[in-house]
Tab-separated table of C-alpha atoms and ligand atoms in Angstrom:
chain	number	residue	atom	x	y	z
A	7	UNK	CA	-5.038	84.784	212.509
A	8	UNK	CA	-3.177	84.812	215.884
A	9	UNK	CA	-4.407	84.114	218.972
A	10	UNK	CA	-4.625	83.518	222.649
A	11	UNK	CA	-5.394	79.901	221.503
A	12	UNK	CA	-3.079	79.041	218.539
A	13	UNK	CA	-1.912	80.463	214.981
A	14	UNK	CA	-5.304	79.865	212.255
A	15	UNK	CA	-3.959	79.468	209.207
A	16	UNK	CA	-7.271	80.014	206.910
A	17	UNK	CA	-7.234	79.029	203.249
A	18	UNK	CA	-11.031	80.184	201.837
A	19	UNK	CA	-12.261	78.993	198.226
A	20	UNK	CA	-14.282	80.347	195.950
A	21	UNK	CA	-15.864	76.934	193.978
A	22	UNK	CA	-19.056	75.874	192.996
A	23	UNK	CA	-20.689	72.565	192.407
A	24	UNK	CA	-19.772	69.036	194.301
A	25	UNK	CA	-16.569	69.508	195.962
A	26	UNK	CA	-14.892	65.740	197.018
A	27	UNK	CA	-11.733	64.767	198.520
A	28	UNK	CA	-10.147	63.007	201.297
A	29	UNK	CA	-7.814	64.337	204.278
A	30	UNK	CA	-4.672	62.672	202.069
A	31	UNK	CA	-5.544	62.732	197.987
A	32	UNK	CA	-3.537	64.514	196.083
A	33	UNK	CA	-6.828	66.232	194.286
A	34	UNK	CA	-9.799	67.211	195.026
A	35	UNK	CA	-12.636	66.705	192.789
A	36	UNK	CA	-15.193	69.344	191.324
A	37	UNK	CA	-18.249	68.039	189.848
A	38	UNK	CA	-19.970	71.612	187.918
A	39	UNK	CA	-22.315	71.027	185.016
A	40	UNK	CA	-22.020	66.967	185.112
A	41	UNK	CA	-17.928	67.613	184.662
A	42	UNK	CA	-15.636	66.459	186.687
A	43	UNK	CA	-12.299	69.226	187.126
A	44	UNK	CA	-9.572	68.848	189.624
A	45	UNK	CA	-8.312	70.658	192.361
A	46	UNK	CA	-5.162	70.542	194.128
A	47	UNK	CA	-5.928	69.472	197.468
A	48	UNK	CA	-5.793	73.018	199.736
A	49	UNK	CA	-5.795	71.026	203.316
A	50	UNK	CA	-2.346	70.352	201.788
A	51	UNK	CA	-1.888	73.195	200.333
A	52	UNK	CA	-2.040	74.833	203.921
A	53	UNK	CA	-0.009	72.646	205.053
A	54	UNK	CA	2.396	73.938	203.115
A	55	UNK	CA	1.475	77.759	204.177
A	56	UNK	CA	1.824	76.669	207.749
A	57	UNK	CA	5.294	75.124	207.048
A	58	UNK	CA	6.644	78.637	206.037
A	59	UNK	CA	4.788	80.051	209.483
A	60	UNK	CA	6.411	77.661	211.327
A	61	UNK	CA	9.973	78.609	209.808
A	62	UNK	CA	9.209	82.338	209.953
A	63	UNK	CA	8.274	82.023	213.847
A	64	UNK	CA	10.842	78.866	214.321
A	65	UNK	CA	11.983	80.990	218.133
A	66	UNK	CA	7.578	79.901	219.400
A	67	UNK	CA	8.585	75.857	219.311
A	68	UNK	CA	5.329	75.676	221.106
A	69	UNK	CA	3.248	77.346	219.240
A	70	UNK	CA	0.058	75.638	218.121
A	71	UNK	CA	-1.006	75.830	214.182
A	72	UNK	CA	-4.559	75.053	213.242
A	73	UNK	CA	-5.319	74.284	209.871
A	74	UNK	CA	-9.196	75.400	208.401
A	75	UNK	CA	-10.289	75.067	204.701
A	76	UNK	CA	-13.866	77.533	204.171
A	77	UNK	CA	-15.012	77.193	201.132
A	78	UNK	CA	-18.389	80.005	200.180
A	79	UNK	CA	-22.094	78.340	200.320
A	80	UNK	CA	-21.346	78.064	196.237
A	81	UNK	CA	-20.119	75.278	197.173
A	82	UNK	CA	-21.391	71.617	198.012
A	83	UNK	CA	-19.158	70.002	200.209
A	84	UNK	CA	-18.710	66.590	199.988
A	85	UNK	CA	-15.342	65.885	201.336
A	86	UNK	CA	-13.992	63.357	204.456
A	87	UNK	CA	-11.393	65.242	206.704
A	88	UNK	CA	-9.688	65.107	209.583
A	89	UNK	CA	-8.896	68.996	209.082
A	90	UNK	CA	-11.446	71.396	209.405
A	91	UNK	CA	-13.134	71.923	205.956
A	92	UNK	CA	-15.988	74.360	206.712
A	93	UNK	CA	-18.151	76.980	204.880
A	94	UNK	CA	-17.454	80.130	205.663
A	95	UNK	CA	-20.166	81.244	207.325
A	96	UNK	CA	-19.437	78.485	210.193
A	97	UNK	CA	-15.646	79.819	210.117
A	98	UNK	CA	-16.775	82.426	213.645
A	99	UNK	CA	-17.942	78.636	215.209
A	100	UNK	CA	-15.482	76.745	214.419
A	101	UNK	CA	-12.883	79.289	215.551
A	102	UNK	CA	-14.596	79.288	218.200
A	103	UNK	CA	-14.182	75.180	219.126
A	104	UNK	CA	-10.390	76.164	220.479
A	105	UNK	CA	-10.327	77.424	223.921
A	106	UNK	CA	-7.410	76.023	225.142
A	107	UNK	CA	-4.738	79.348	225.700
A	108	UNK	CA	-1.754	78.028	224.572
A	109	UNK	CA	0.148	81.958	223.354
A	110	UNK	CA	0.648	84.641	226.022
A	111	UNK	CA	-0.190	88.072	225.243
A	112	UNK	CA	2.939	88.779	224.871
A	113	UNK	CA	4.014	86.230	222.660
A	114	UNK	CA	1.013	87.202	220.635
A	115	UNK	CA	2.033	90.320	220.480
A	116	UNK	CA	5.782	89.525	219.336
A	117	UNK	CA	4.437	86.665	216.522
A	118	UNK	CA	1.691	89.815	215.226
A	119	UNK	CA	4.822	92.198	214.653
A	120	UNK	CA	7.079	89.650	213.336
A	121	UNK	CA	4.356	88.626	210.617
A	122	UNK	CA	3.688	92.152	209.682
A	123	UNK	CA	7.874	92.813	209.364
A	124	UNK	CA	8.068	89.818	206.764
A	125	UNK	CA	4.822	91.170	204.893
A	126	UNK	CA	6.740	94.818	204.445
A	127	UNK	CA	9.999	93.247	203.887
A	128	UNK	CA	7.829	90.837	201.524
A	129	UNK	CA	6.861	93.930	198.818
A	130	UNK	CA	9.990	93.698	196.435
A	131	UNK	CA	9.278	89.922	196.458
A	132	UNK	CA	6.063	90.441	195.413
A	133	UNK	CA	6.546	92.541	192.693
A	134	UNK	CA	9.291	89.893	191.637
A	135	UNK	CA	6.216	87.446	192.111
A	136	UNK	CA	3.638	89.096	189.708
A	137	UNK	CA	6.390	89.620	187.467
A	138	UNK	CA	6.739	86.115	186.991
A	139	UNK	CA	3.107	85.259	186.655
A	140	UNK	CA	2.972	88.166	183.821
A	141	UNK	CA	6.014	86.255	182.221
A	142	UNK	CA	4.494	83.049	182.324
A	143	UNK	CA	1.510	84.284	181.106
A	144	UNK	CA	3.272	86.097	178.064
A	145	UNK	CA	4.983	82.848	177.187
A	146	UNK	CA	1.490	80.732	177.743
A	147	UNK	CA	0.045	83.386	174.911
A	148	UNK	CA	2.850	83.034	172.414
A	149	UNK	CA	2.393	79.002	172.831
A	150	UNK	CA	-1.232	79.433	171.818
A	151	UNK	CA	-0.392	81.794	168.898
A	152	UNK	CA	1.558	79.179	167.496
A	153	UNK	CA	-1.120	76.596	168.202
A	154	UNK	CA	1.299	74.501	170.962
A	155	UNK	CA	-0.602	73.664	173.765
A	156	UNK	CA	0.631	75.497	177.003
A	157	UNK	CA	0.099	72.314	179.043
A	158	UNK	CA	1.516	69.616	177.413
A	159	UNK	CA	2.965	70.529	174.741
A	160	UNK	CA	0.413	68.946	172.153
A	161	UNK	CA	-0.769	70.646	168.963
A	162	UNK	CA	-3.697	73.011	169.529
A	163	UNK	CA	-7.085	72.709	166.739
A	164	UNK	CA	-10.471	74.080	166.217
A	165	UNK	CA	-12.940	71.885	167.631
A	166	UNK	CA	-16.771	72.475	166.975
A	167	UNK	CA	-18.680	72.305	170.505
A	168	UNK	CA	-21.698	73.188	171.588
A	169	UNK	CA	-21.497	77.108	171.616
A	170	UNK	CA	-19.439	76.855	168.423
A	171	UNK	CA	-15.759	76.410	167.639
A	172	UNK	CA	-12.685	77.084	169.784
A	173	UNK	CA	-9.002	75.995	170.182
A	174	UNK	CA	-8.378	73.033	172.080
A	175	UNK	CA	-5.563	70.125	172.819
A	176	UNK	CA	-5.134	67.530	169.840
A	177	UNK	CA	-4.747	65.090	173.519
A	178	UNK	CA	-7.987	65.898	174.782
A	179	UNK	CA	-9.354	63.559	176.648
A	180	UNK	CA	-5.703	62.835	178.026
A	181	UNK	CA	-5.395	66.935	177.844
A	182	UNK	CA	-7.866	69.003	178.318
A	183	UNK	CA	-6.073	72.514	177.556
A	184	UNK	CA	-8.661	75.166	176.002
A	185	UNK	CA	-7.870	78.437	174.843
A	186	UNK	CA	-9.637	80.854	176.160
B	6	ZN	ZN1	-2.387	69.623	175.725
């Protein structure tokens, strides 16, 4: 989002259950159904989106990036941050907490069209992009028809569980790889 008061980069999740992490861990935690999955930690992970902003728009050296996390009211947040991790319902409020004007219209104005060139020029990349994913997805299905695990290479096996039997890692716990 660009504004009179700084470039909001916005990076909105979709989790449920007990969501923990720190400003710095690598993960984040999610605690659904008394299990415990990770997450990569997406204040970092916007770091990195504001990284390619800030080489896309490298002629605004002044320009000011805010990083916010929202995650839905699925979620319980639990988490310790500098950065703004919010629900998305408070995202309007805490937008709101910047009134400094650091961007002139006009330099809005300029940073608006230049985004929207790089998202036009972006279309053969994404095809290339979803390409890829469809690739990697082809070869994570062949892996599983030949009972390798996708993840770590382990053997996959039939495991009885609780709403009867499916394929899993020969690693688990050190693997937890399920075919779905
Ligand atoms: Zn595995």
């Amino acid at each position: 989002m660009v504004s009179n008061y700084g470039i909001f980069a916005i990076e909105t999740k979709n989790y449920q259950g007990w969501i923990l992490g720190n400003e710095f861990d690598e993960y984040w935690t999610q605690v659904i159904f008394k299990r415990k999955e990770k997450l990569h930690n997406p204040i970092k992970q916007n770091y990195g989106h504001i990284q390619a902003l800030r080489e896309a728009l490298s002629d605004y050296t002044d320009v000011n990036y805010i990083s916010i996390v929202a995650f839905t009211t699925k979620a319980d947040l639990k988490v310790k941050t500098n950065t703004d991790v919010v629900y998305t319902v408070n995202l309007p409020k805490t937008i709101r907490k910047y009134s400094n004007e650091t961007i002139s219209d006009s330099n809005k104005e300029q940073i608006y069209e230049k985004l929207l060139s790089l998202n036009i020029d972006s279309k053969e990349n994404r095809k290339a992009h979803v390409e890829a994913i469809h690739n990697n997805l082809e070869d994570r299905h062949k892996k599983v028809d030949a009972d390798t695990c996708p993840k770590c290479g382990g053997k996959l096996v039939l495991r009885n569980g609780k709403y009867g039997q499916f394929k899993g890692c020969s690693n688990y716990p050190k693997c937890r790889f399920i075919a779905k």
